[in-house]
mmCIF file of N, CA and C in Angstrom:
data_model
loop_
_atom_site.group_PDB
_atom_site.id
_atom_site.type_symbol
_atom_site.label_atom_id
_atom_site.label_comp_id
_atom_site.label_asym_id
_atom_site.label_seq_id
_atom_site.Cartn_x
_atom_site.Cartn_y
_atom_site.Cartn_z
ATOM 1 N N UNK A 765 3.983 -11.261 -15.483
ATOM 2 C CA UNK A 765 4.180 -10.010 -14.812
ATOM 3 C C UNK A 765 2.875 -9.542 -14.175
ATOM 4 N N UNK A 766 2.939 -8.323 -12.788
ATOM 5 C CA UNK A 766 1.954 -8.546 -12.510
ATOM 6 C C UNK A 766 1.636 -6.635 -12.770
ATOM 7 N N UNK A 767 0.788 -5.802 -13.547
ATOM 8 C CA UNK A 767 0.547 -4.654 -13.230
ATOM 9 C C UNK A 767 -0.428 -4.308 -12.008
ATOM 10 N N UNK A 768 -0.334 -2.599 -11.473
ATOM 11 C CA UNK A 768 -1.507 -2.683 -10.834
ATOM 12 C C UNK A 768 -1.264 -1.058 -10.704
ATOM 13 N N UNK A 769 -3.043 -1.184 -10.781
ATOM 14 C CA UNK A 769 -3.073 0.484 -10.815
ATOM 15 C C UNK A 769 -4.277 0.753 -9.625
ATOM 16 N N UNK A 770 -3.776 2.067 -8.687
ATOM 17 C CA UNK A 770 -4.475 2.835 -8.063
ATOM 18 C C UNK A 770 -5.456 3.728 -8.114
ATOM 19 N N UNK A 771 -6.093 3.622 -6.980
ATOM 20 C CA UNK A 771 -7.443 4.503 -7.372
ATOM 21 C C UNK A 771 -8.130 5.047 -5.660
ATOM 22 N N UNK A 772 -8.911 5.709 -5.518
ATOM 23 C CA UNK A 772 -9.278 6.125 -4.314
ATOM 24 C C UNK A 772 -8.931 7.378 -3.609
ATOM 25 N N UNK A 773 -8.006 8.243 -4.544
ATOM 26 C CA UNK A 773 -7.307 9.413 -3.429
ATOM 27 C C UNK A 773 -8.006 10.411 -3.741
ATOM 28 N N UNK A 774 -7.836 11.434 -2.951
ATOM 29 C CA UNK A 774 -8.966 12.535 -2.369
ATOM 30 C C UNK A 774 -8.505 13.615 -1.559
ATOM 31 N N UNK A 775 -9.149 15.050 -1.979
ATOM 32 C CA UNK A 775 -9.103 15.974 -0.774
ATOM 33 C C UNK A 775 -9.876 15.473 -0.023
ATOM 34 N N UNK A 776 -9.401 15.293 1.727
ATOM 35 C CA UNK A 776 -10.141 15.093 2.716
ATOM 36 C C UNK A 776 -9.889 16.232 3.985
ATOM 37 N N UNK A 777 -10.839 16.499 5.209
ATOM 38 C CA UNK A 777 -10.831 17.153 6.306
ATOM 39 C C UNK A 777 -9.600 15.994 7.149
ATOM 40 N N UNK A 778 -8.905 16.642 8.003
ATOM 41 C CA UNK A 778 -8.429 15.923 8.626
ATOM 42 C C UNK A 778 -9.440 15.617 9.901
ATOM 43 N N UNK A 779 -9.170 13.931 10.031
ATOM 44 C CA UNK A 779 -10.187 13.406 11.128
ATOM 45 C C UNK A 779 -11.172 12.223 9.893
ATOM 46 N N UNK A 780 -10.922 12.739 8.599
ATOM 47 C CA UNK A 780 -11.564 12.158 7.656
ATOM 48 C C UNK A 780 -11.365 11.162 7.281
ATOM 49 N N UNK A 781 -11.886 9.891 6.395
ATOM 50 C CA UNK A 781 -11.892 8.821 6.412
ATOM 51 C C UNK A 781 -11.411 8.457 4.507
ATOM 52 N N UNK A 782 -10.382 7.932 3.921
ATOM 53 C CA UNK A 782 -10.959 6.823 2.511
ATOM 54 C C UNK A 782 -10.253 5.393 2.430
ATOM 55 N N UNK A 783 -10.698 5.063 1.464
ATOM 56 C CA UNK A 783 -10.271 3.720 1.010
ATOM 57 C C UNK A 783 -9.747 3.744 -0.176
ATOM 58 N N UNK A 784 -7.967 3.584 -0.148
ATOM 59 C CA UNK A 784 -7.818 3.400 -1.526
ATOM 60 C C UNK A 784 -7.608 1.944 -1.962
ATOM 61 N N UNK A 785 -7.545 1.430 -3.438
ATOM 62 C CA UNK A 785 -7.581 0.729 -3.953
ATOM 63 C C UNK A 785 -6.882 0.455 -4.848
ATOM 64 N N UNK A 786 -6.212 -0.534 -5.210
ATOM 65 C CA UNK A 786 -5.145 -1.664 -5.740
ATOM 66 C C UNK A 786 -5.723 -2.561 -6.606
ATOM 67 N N UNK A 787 -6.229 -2.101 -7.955
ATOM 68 C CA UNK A 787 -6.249 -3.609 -8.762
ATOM 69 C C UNK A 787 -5.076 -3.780 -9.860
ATOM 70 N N UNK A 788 -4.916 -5.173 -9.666
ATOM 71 C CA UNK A 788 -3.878 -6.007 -10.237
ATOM 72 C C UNK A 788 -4.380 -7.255 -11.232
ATOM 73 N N UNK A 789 -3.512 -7.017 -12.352
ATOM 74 C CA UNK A 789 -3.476 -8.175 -13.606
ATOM 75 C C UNK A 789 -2.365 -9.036 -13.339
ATOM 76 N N UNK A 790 -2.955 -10.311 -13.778
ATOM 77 C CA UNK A 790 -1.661 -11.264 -14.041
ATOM 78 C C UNK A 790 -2.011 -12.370 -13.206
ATOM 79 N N UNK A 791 -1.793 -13.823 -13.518
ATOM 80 C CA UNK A 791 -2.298 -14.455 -13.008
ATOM 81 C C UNK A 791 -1.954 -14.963 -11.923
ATOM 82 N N UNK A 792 -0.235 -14.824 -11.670
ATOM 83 C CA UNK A 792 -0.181 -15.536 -10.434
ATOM 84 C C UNK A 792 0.006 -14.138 -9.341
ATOM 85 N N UNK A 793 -0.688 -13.070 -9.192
ATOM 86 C CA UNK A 793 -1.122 -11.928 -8.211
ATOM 87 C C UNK A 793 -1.160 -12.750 -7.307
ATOM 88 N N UNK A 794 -1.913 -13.807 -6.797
ATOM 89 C CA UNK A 794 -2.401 -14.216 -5.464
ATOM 90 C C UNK A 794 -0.738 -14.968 -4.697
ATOM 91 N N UNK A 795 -0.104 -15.101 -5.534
ATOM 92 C CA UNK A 795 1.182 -15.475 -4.735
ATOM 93 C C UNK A 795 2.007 -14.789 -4.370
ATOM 94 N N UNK A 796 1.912 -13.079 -4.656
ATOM 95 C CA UNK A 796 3.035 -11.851 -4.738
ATOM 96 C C UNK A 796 2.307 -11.487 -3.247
ATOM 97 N N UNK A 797 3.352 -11.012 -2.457
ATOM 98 C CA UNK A 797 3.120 -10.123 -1.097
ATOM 99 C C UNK A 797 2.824 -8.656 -1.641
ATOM 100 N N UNK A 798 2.464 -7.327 -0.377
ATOM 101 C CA UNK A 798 1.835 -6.365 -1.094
ATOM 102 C C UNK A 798 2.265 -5.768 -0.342
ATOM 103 N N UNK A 799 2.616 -4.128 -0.732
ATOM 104 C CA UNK A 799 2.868 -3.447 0.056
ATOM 105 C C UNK A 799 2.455 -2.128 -0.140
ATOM 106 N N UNK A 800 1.823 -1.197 0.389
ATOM 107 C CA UNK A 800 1.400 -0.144 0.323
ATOM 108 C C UNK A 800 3.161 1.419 0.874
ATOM 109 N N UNK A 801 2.769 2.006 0.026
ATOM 110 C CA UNK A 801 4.160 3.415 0.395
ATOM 111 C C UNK A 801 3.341 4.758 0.009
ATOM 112 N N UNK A 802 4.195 5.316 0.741
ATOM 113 C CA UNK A 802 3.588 6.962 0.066
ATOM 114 C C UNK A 802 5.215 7.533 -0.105
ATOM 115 N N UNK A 803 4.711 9.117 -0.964
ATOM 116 C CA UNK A 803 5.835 9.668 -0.935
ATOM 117 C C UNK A 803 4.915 11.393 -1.051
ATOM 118 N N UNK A 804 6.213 12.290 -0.299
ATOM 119 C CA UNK A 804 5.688 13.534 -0.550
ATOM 120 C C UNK A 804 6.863 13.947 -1.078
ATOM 121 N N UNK A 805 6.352 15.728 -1.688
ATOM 122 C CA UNK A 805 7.257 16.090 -2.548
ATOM 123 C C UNK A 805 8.644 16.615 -1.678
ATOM 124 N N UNK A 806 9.608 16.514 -2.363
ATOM 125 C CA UNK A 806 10.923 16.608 -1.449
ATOM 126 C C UNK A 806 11.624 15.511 -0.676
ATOM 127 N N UNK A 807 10.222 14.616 -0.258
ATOM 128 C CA UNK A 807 10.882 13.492 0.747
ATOM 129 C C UNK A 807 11.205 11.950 -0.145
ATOM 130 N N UNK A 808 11.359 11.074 0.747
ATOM 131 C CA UNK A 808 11.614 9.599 0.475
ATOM 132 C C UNK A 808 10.793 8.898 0.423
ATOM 133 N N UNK A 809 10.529 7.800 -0.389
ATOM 134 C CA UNK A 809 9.151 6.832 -0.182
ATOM 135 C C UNK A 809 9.392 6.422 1.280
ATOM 136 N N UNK A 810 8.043 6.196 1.784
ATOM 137 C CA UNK A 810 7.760 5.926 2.709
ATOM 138 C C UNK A 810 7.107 4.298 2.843
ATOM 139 N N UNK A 811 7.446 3.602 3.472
ATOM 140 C CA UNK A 811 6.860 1.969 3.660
ATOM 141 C C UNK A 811 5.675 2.854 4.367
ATOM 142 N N UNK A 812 3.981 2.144 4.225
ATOM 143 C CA UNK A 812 2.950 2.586 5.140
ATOM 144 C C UNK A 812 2.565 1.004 5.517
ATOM 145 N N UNK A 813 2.060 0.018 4.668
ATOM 146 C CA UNK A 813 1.671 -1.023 4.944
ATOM 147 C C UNK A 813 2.423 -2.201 4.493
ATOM 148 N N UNK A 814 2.029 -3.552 4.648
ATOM 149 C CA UNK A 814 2.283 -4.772 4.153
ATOM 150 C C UNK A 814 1.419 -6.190 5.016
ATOM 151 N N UNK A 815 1.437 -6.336 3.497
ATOM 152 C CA UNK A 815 0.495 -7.936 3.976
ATOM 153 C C UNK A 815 0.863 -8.951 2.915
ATOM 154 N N UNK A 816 0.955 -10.594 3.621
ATOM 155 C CA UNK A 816 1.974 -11.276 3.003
ATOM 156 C C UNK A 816 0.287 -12.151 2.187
ATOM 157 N N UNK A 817 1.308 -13.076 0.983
ATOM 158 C CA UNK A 817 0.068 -13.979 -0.094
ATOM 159 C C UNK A 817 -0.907 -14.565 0.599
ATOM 160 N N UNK A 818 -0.478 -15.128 1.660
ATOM 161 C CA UNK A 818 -2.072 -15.323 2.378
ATOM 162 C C UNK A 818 -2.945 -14.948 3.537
ATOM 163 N N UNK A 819 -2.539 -13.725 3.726
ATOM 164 C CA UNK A 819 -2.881 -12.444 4.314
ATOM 165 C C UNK A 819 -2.824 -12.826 5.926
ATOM 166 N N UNK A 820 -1.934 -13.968 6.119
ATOM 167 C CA UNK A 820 -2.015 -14.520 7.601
ATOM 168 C C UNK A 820 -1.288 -13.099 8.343
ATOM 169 N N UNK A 821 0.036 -12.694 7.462
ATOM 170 C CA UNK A 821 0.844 -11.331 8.066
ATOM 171 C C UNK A 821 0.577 -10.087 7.899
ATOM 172 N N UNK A 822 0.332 -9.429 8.439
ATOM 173 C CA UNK A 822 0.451 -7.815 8.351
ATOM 174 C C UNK A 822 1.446 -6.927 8.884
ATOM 175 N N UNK A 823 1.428 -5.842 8.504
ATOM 176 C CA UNK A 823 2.485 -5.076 8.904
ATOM 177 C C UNK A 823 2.359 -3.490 8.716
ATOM 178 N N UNK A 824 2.703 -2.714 9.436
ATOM 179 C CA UNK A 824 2.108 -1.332 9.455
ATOM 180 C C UNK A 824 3.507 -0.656 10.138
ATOM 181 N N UNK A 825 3.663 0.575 9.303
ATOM 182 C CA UNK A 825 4.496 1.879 9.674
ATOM 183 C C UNK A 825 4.319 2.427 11.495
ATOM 184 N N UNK A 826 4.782 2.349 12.307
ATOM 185 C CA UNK A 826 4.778 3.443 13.479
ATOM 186 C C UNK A 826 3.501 4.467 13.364
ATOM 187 N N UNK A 827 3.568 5.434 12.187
ATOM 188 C CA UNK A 827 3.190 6.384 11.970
ATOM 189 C C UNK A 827 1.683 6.033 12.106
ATOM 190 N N UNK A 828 1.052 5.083 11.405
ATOM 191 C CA UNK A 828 -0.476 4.759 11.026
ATOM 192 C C UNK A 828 -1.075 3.420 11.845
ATOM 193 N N UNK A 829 -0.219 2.945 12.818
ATOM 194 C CA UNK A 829 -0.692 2.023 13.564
ATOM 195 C C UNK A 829 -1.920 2.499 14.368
ATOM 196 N N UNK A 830 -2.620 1.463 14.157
ATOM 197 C CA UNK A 830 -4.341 1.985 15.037
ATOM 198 C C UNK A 830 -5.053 2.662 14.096
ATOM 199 N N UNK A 831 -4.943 3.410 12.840
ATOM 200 C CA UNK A 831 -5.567 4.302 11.842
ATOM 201 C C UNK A 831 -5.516 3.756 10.582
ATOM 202 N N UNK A 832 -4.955 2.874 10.127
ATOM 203 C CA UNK A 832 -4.638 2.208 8.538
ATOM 204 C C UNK A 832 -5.142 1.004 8.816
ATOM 205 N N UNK A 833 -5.753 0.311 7.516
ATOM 206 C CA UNK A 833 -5.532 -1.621 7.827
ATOM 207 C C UNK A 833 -5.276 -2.058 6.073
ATOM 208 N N UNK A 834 -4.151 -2.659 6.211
ATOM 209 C CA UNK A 834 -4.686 -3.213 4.462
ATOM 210 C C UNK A 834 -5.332 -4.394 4.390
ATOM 211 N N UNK A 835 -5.748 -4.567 3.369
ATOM 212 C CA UNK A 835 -6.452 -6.018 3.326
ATOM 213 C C UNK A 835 -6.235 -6.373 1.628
ATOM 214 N N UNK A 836 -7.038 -7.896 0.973
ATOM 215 C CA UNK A 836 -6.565 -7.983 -0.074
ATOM 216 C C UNK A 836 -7.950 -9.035 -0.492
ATOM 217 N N UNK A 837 -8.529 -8.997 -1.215
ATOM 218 C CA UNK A 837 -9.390 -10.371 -1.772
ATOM 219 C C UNK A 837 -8.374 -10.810 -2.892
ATOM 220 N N UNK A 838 -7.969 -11.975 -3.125
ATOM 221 C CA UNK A 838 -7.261 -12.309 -4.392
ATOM 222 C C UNK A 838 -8.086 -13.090 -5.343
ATOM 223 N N UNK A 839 -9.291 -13.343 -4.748
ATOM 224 C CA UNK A 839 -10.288 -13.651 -5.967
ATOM 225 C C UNK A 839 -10.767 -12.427 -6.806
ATOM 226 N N UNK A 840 -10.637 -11.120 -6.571
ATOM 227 C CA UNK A 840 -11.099 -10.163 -7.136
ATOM 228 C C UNK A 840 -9.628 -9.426 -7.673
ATOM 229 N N UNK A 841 -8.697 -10.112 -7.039
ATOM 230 C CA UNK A 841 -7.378 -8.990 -7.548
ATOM 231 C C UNK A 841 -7.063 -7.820 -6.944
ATOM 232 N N UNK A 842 -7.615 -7.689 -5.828
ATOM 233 C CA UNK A 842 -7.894 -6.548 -5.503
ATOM 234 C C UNK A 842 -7.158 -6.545 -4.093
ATOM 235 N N UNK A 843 -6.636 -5.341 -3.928
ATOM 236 C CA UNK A 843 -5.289 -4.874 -2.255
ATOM 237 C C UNK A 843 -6.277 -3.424 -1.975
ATOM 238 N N UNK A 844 -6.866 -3.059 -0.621
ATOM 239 C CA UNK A 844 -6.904 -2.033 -0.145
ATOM 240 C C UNK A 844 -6.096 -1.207 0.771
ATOM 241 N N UNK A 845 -6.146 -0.090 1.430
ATOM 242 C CA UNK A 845 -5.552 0.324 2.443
ATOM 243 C C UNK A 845 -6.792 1.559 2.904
ATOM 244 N N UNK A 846 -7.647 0.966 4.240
ATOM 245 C CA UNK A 846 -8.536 1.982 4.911
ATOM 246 C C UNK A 846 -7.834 2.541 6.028
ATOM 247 N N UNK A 847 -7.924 3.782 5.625
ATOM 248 C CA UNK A 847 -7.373 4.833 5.989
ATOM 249 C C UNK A 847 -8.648 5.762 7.222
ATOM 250 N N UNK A 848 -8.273 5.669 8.202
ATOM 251 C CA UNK A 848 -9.082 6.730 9.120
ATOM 252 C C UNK A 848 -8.264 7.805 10.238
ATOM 253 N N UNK A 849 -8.713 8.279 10.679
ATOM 254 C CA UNK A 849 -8.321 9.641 11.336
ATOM 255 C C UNK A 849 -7.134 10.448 10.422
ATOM 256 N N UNK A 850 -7.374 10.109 9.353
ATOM 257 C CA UNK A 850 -6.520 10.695 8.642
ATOM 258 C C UNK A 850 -6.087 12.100 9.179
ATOM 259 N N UNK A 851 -4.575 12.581 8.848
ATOM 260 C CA UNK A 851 -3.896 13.411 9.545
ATOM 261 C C UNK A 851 -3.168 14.544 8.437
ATOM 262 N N UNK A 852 -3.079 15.700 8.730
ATOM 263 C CA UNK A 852 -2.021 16.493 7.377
ATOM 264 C C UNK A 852 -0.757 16.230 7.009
ATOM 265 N N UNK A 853 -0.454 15.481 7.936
ATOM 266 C CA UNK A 853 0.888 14.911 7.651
ATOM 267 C C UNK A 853 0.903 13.261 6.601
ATOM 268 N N UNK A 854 -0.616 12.989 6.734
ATOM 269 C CA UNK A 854 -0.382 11.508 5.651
ATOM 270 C C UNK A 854 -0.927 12.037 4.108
ATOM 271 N N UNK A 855 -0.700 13.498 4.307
ATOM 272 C CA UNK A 855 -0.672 13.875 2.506
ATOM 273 C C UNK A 855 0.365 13.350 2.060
ATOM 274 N N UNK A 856 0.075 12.530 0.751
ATOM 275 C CA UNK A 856 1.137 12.105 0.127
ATOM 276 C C UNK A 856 0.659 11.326 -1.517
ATOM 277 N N UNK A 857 1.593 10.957 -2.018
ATOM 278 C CA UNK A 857 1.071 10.232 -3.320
ATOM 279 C C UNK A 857 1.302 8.656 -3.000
ATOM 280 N N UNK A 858 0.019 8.015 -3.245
ATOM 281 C CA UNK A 858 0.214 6.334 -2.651
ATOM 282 C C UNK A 858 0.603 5.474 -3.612
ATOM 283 N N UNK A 859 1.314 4.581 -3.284
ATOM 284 C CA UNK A 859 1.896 3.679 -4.286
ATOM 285 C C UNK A 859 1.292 1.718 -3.608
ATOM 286 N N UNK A 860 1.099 1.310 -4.609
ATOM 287 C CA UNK A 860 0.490 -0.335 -4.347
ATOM 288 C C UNK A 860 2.109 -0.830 -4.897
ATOM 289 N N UNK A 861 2.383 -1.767 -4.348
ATOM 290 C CA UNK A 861 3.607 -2.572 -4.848
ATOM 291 C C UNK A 861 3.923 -4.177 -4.586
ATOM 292 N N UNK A 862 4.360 -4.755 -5.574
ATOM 293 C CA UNK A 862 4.111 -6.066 -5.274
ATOM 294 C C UNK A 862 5.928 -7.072 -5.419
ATOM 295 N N UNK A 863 5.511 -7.891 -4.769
ATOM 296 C CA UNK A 863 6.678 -8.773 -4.483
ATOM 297 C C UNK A 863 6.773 -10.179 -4.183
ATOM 298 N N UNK A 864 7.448 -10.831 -5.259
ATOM 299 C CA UNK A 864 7.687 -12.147 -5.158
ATOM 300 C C UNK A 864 8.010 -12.562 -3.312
ATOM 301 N N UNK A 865 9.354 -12.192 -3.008
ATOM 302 C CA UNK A 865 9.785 -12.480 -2.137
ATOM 303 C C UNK A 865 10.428 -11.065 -0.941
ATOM 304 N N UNK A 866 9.820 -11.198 0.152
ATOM 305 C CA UNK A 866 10.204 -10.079 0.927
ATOM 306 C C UNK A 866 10.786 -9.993 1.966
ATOM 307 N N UNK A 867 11.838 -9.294 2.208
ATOM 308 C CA UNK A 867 12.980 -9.472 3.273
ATOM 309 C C UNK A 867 12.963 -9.095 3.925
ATOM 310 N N UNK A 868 12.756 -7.807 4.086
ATOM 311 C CA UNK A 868 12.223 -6.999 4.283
ATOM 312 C C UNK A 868 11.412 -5.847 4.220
ATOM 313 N N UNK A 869 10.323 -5.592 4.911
ATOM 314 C CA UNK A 869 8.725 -5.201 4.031
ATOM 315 C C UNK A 869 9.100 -3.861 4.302
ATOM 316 N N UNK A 870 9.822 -2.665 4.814
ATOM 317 C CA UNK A 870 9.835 -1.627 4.394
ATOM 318 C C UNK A 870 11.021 -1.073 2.941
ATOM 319 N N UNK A 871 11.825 -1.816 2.914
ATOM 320 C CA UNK A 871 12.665 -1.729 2.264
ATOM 321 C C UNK A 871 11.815 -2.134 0.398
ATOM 322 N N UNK A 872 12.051 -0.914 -0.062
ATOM 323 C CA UNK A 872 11.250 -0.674 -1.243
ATOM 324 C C UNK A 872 12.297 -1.403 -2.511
ATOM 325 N N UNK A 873 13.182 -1.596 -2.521
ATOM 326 C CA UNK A 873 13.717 -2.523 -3.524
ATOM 327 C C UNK A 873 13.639 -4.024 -3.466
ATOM 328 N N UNK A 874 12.653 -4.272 -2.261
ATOM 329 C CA UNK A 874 12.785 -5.674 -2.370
ATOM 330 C C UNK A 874 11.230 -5.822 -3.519
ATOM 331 N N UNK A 875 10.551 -5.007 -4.107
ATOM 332 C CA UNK A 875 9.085 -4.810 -4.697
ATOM 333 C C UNK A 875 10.112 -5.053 -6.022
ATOM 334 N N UNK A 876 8.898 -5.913 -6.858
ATOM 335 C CA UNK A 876 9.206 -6.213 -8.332
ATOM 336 C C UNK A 876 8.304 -4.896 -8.976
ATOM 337 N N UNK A 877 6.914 -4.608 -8.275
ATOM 338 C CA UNK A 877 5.760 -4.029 -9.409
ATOM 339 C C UNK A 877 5.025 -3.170 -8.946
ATOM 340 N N UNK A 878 5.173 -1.638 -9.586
ATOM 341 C CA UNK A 878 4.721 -0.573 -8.708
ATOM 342 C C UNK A 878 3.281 -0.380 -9.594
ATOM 343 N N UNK A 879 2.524 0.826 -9.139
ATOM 344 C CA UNK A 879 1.411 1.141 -9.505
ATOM 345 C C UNK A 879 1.698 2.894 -10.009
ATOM 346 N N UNK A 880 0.979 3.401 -10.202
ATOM 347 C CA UNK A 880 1.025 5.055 -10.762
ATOM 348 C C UNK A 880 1.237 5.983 -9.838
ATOM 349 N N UNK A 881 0.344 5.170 -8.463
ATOM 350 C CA UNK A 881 0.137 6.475 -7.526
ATOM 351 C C UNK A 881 -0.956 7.112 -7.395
ATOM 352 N N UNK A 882 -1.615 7.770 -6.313
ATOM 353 C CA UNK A 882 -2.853 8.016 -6.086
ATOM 354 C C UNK A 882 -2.564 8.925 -5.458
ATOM 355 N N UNK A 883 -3.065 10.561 -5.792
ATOM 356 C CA UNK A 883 -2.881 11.418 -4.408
ATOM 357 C C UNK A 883 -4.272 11.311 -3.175
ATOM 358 N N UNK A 884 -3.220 12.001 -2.175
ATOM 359 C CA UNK A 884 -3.999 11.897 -1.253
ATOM 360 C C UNK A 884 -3.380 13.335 -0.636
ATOM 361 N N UNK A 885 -4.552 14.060 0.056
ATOM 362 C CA UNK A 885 -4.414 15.461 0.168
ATOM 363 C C UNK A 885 -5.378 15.500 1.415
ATOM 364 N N UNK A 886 -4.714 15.648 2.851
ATOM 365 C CA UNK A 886 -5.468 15.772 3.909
ATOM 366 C C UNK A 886 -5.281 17.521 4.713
ATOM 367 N N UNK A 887 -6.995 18.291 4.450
ATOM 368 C CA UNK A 887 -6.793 19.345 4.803
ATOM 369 C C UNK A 887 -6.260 19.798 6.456
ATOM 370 N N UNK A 888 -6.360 20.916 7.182
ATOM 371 C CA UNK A 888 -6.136 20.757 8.437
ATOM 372 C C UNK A 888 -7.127 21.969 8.693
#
């Protein structure tokens, strides 16, 4: 099994910049695809990112194209998502999620392994 817990979220200015972070246990991590979501209160998870086991694919929401990038070292275990021009509307709580096999990368039931969540709080 693979856990993974978040880290990196922050009050920020909007226009402001972070990096959150994704580390993951378990040994075969480097073969699971990844996907980054948010959710705010009231609404639906949101797909934000995805990048496949050998990071040849990426994939990004409408919303954060040109402003997000994820990336992943799998020698360290480790999935990011840098976040810039951050906006008041990408307040939300972030979720890391992982997946054997993906069908489709916004669709959140195709994820075997979530993380806790990280807030993220962009002022205006």
């Amino acid at each position: 099994q693979v856990q993974l817990v978040e880290s990196g979220g922050a009050l920020v200015q909007a226009g402001g910049s972070l990096r959150l972070s994704c580390a993951a246990s378990g040994r075969t991590f480097s073969s699971y695809h990844m996907g980054w979501f948010r959710q705010a209160p009231g609404k639906e998870r949101d797909f934000v990112a995805g990048i496949s086991w050998n990071t040849i694919s990426t994939f990004y929401a409408d919303s954060v194209k040109g402003r997000f990038a994820i990336s992943r070292d799998n020698a360290k275990n480790m999935v990011y998502l840098q976040m810039n021009d951050l906006k008041p509307e990408d307040t939300a709580s972030y979720y890391c999620a992982a997946a054997r096999t993906v069908r489709r990368w916004s669709n959140d039931n195709d994820y075997n392994y979530w993380g806790q969540g990280t807030q993220v709080t962009v002022s205006s």
